[in-house]
Short mmCIF file of C-alpha atoms in Angstrom, two decimals:
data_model
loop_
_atom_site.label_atom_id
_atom_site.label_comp_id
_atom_site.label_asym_id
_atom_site.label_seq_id
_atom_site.Cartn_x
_atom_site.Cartn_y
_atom_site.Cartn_z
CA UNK A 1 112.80 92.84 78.95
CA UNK A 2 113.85 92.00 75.83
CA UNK A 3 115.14 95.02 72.94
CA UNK A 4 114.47 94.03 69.27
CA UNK A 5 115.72 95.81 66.06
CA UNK A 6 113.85 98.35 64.13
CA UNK A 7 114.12 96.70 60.74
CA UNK A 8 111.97 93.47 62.19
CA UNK A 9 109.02 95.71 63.25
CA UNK A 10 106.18 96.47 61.51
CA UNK A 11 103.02 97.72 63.36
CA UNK A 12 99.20 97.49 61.55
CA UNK A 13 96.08 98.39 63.55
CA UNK A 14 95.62 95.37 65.18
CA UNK A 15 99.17 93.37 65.20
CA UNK A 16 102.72 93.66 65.46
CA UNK A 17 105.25 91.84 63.69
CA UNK A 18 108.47 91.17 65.77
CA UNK A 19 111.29 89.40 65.32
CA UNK A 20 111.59 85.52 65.92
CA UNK A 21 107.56 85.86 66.88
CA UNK A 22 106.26 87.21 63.76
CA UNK A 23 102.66 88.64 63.98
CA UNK A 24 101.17 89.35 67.06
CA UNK A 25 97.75 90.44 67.95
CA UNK A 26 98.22 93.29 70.56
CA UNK A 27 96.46 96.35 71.61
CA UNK A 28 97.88 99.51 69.83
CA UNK A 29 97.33 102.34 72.68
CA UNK A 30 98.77 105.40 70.55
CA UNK A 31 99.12 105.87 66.64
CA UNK A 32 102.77 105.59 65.83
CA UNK A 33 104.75 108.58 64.06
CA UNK A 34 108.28 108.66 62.61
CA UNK A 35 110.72 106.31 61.92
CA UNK A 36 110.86 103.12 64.46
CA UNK A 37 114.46 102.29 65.98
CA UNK A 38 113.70 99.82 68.24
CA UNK A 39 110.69 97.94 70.53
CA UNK A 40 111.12 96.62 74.12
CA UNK A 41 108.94 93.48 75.42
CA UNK A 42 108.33 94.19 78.98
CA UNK A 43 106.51 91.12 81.24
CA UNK A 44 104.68 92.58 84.38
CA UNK A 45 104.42 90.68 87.54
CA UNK A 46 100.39 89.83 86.45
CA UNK A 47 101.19 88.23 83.73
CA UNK A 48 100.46 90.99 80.96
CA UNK A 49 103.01 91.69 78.31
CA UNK A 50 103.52 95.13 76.99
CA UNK A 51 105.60 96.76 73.81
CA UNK A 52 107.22 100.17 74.07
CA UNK A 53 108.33 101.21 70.66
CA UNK A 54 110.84 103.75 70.56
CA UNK A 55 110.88 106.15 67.49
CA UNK A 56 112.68 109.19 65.88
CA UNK A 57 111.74 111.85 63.40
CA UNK A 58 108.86 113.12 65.71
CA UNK A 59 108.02 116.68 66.33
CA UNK A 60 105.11 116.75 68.50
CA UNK A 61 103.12 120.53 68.49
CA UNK A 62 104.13 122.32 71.64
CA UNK A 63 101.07 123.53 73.38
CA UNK A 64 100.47 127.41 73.11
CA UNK A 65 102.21 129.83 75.29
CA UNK A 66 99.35 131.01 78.56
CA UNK A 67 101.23 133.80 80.24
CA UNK A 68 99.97 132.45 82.93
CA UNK A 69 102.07 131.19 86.39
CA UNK A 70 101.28 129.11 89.05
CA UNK A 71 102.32 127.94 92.48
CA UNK A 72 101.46 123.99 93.64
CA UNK A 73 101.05 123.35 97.07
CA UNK A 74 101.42 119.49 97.30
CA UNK A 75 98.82 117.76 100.38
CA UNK A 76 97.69 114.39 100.92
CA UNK A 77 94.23 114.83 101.25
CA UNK A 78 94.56 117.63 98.15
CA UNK A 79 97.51 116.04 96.43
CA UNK A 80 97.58 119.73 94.65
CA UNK A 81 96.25 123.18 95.98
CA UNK A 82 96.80 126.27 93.30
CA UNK A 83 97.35 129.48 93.96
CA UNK A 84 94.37 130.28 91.96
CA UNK A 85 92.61 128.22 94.46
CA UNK A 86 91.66 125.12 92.81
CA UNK A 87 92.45 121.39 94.20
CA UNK A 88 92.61 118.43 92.74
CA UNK A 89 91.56 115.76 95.48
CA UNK A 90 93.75 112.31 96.22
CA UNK A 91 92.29 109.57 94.34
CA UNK A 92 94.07 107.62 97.36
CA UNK A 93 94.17 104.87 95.28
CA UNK A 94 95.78 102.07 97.35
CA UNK A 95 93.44 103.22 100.59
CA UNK A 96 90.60 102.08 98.07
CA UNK A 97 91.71 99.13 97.47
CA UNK A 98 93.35 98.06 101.26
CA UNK A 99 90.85 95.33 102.37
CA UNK A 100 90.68 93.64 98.79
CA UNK A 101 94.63 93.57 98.53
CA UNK A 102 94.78 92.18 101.77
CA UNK A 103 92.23 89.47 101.22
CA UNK A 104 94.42 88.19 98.51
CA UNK A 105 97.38 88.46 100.22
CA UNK A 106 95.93 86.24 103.24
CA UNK A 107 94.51 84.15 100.52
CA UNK A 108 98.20 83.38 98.71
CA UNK A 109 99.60 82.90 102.32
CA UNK A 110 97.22 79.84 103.00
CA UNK A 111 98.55 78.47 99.56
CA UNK A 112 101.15 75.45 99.66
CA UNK A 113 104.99 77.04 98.49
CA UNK A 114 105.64 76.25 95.07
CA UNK A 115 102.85 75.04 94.03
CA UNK A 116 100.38 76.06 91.10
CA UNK A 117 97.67 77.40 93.40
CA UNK A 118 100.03 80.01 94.70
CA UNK A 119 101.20 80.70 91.81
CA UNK A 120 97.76 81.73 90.69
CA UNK A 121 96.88 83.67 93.66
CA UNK A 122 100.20 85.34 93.07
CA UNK A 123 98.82 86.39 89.81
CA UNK A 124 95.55 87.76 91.17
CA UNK A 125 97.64 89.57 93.77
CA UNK A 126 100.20 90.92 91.21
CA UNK A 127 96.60 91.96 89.39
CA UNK A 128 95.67 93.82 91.99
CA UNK A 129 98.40 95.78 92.71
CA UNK A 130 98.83 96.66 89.33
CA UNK A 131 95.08 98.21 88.98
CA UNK A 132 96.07 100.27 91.97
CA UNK A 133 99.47 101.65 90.27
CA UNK A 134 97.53 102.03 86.69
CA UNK A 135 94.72 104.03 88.64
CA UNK A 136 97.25 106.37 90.19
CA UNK A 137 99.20 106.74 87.34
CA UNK A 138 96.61 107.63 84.80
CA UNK A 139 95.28 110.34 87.25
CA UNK A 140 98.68 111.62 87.55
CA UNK A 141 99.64 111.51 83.70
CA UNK A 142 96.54 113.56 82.99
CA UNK A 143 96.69 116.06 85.90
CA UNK A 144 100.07 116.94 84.83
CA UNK A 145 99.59 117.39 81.52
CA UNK A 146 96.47 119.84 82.19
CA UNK A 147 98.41 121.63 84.30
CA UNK A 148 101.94 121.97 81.96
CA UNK A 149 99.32 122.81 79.23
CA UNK A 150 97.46 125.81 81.40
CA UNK A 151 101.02 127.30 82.90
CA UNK A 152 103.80 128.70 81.06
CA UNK A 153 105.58 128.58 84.78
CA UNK A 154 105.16 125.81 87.78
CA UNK A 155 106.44 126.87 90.95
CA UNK A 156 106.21 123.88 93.73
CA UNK A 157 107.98 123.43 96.87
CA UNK A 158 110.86 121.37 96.99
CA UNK A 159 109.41 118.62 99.64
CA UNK A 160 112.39 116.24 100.99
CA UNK A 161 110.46 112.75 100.89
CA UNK A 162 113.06 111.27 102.97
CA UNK A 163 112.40 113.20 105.33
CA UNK A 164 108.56 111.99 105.40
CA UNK A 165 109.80 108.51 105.27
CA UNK A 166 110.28 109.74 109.13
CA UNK A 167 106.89 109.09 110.13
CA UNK A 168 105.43 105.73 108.96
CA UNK A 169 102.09 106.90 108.79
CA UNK A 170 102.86 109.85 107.00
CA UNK A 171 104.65 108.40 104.48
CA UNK A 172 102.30 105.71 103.81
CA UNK A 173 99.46 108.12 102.96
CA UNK A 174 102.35 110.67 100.87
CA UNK A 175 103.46 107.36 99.10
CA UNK A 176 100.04 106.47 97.49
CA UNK A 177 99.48 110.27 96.68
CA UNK A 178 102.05 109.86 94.48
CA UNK A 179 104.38 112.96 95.36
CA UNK A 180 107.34 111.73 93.82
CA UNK A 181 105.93 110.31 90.98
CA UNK A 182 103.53 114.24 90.20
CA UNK A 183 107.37 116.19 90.58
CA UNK A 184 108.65 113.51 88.49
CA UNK A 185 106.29 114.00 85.34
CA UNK A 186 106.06 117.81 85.64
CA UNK A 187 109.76 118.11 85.67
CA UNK A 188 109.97 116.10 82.33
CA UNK A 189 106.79 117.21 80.74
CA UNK A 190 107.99 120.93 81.18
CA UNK A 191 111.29 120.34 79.36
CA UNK A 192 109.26 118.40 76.62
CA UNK A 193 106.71 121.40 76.47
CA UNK A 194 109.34 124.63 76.84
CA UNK A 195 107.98 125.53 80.10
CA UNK A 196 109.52 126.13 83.22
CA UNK A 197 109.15 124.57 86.76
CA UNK A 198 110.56 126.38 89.29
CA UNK A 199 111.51 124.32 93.22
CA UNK A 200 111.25 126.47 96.24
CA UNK A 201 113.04 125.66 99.29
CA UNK A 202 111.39 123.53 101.53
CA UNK A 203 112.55 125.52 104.13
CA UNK A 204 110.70 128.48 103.18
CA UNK A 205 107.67 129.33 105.74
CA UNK A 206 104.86 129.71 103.00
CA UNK A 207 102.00 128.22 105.25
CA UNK A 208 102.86 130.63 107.77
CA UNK A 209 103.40 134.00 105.64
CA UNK A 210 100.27 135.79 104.71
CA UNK A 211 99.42 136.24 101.36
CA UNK A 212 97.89 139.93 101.66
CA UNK A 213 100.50 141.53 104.14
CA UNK A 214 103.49 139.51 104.08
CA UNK A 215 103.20 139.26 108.17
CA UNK A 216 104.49 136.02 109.40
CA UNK A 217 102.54 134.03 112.05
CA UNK A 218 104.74 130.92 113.41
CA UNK A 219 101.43 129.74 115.49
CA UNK A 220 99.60 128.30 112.14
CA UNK A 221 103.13 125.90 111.38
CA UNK A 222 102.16 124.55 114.62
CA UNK A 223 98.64 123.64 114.02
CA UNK A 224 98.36 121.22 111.50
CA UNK A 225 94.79 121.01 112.01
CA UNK A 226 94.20 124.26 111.48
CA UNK A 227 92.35 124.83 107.66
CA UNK A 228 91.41 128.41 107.71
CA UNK A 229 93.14 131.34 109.77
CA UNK A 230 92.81 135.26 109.78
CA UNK A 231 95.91 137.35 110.05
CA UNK A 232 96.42 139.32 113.06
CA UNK A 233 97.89 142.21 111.05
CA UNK A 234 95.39 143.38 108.19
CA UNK A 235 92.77 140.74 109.23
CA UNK A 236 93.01 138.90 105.74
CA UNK A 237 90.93 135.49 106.07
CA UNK A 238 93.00 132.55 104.31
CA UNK A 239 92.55 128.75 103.56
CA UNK A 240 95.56 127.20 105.07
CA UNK A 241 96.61 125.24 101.23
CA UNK A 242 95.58 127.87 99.39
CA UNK A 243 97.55 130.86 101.01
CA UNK A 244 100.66 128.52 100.96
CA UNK A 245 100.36 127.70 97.26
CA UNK A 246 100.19 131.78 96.91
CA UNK A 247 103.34 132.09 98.57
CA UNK A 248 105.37 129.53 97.00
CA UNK A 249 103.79 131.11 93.61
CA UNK A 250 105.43 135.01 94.76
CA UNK A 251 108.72 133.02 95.84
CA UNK A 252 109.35 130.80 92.99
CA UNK A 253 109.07 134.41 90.78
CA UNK A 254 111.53 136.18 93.19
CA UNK A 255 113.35 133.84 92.24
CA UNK A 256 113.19 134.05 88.72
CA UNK A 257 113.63 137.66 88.78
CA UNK A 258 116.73 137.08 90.66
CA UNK A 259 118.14 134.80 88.80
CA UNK A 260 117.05 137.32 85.73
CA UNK A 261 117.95 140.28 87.10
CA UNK A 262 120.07 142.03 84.45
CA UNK A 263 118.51 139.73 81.62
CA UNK A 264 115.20 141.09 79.37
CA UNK A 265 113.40 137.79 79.29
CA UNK A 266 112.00 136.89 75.54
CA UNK A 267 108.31 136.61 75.15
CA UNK A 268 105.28 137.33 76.43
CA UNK A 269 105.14 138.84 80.32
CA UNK A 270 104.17 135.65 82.38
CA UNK A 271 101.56 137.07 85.09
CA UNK A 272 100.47 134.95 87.96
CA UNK A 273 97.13 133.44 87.55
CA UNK A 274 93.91 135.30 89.44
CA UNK A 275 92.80 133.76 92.38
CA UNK A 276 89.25 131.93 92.67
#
């Protein structure tokens, strides 16, 4: 990395003047607004130099207020279930890409050390790996944004990922779902945006409460298999995801009205959104 001063930058369509390098010829991803303080040259592993330019005097448009409320049940076949009974399926970008990673990685392994063939097949690696992380990270970027745009309040469960570090397997699928990285953006994007994300306990038993009645059945934690199930007390049929994101929707607002209880909350009334 490398930080240069604002008065050395000057950014046309095309170029980019910084300091000690003068003009050059880059890619300009986003239209720049305000006044520039500073730019940081970043080198990635593949070889690929990008410019972040930092800048003040901005005052982006908040989106408009919804009403609406939400809860997220995160998955790792649907990386997000909503309580209004939509899912966004796992790109499972690295599970894509597996056998050609590995190719390259045998391929860089047959390479003598320090020499410039495995430094090239380094390169193609590092290439790789980076079109994996861009692919998961540009479905992430706009899948939060759609949703911080389309819920004035977020309610998601508060998963420990340590604790799915546990199981190898597991983890390895949760990793290249992205989990931390989705709680990550919506966290930031919501205090950019005035919304509000609320974190349930992990410890609260939303796949197992039902949606309708409230009746708990401990049998369905059990069953991870299990995708649909009818509850034994009013006879309510529910998809397993869905039903959970409903309940971590009605706890994340018990919690909000607890935490509000003797406070008349400004603005519209925020409603939960209507299921599918």
């Amino acid at each position: 990395k490398n930080n240069t001063r604002r008065q050395s930058i000057d950014i046309s369509e095309r170029k980019i003047k910084l300091p000690k390098l003068g003009r050059v010829e880059c890619r300009v991803s986003k239209q720049i607004e305000g006044r520039i303080l500073s730019a940081t040259v970043i080198r990635q592993p593949s070889g690929k130099y990008f410019v972040s330019v930092c800048c003040t005097e901005v005052d982006p448009a908040p989106p408009a207020k919804t009403g609406a409320a939400v809860g997220i049940r995160m998955g790792v076949r649907n990386l997000a279930t909503l309580s209004d009974g939509r899912q966004f399926e796992n790109i499972r970008a690295f599970e894509k890409s597996k056998r050609k990673t590995a190719r390259l990685q045998r391929e860089m392994s047959r390479k003598q050390k320090d020499s410039a063939n495995r430094e090239k097949a380094g390169i193609k690696l590092a290439r790789a790996y980076e079109k994996v992380s861009d692919r998961r990270n540009d479905f992430l970027h706009k899948l939060t944004t759609r949703l911080v745009r389309e819920y004035d309040i977020i309610c998601i469960r508060d998963e420990s990922l340590s604790e799915t570090a546990k199981d190898p397997m597991y983890a390895k699928y949760v990793s290249d779902a992205g989990w931390g990285t989705f709680v990550r953006q919506l966290e930031y994007k919501c205090a950019w945006y005035g919304k509000e994300l609320i974190k349930v306990s992990r410890w609260h038993p939303s796949t197992q409460l039902c949606g309708s009645c409230g009746h708990r059945a401990p049998e369905v934690s059990a069953k991870t298999s299990l995708k649909e199930w009818v509850c034994p007390a009013c006879g309510a049929r529910h998809d397993r995801a869905v039903n959970a994101a409903v309940n971590i929707l009605k706890e994340g607002l018990a919690q909000k009205a607890a935490e509000q209880k003797d406070v008349r909350p400004d603005g519209p009334e925020v409603k939960p959104a209507e299921s599918a």
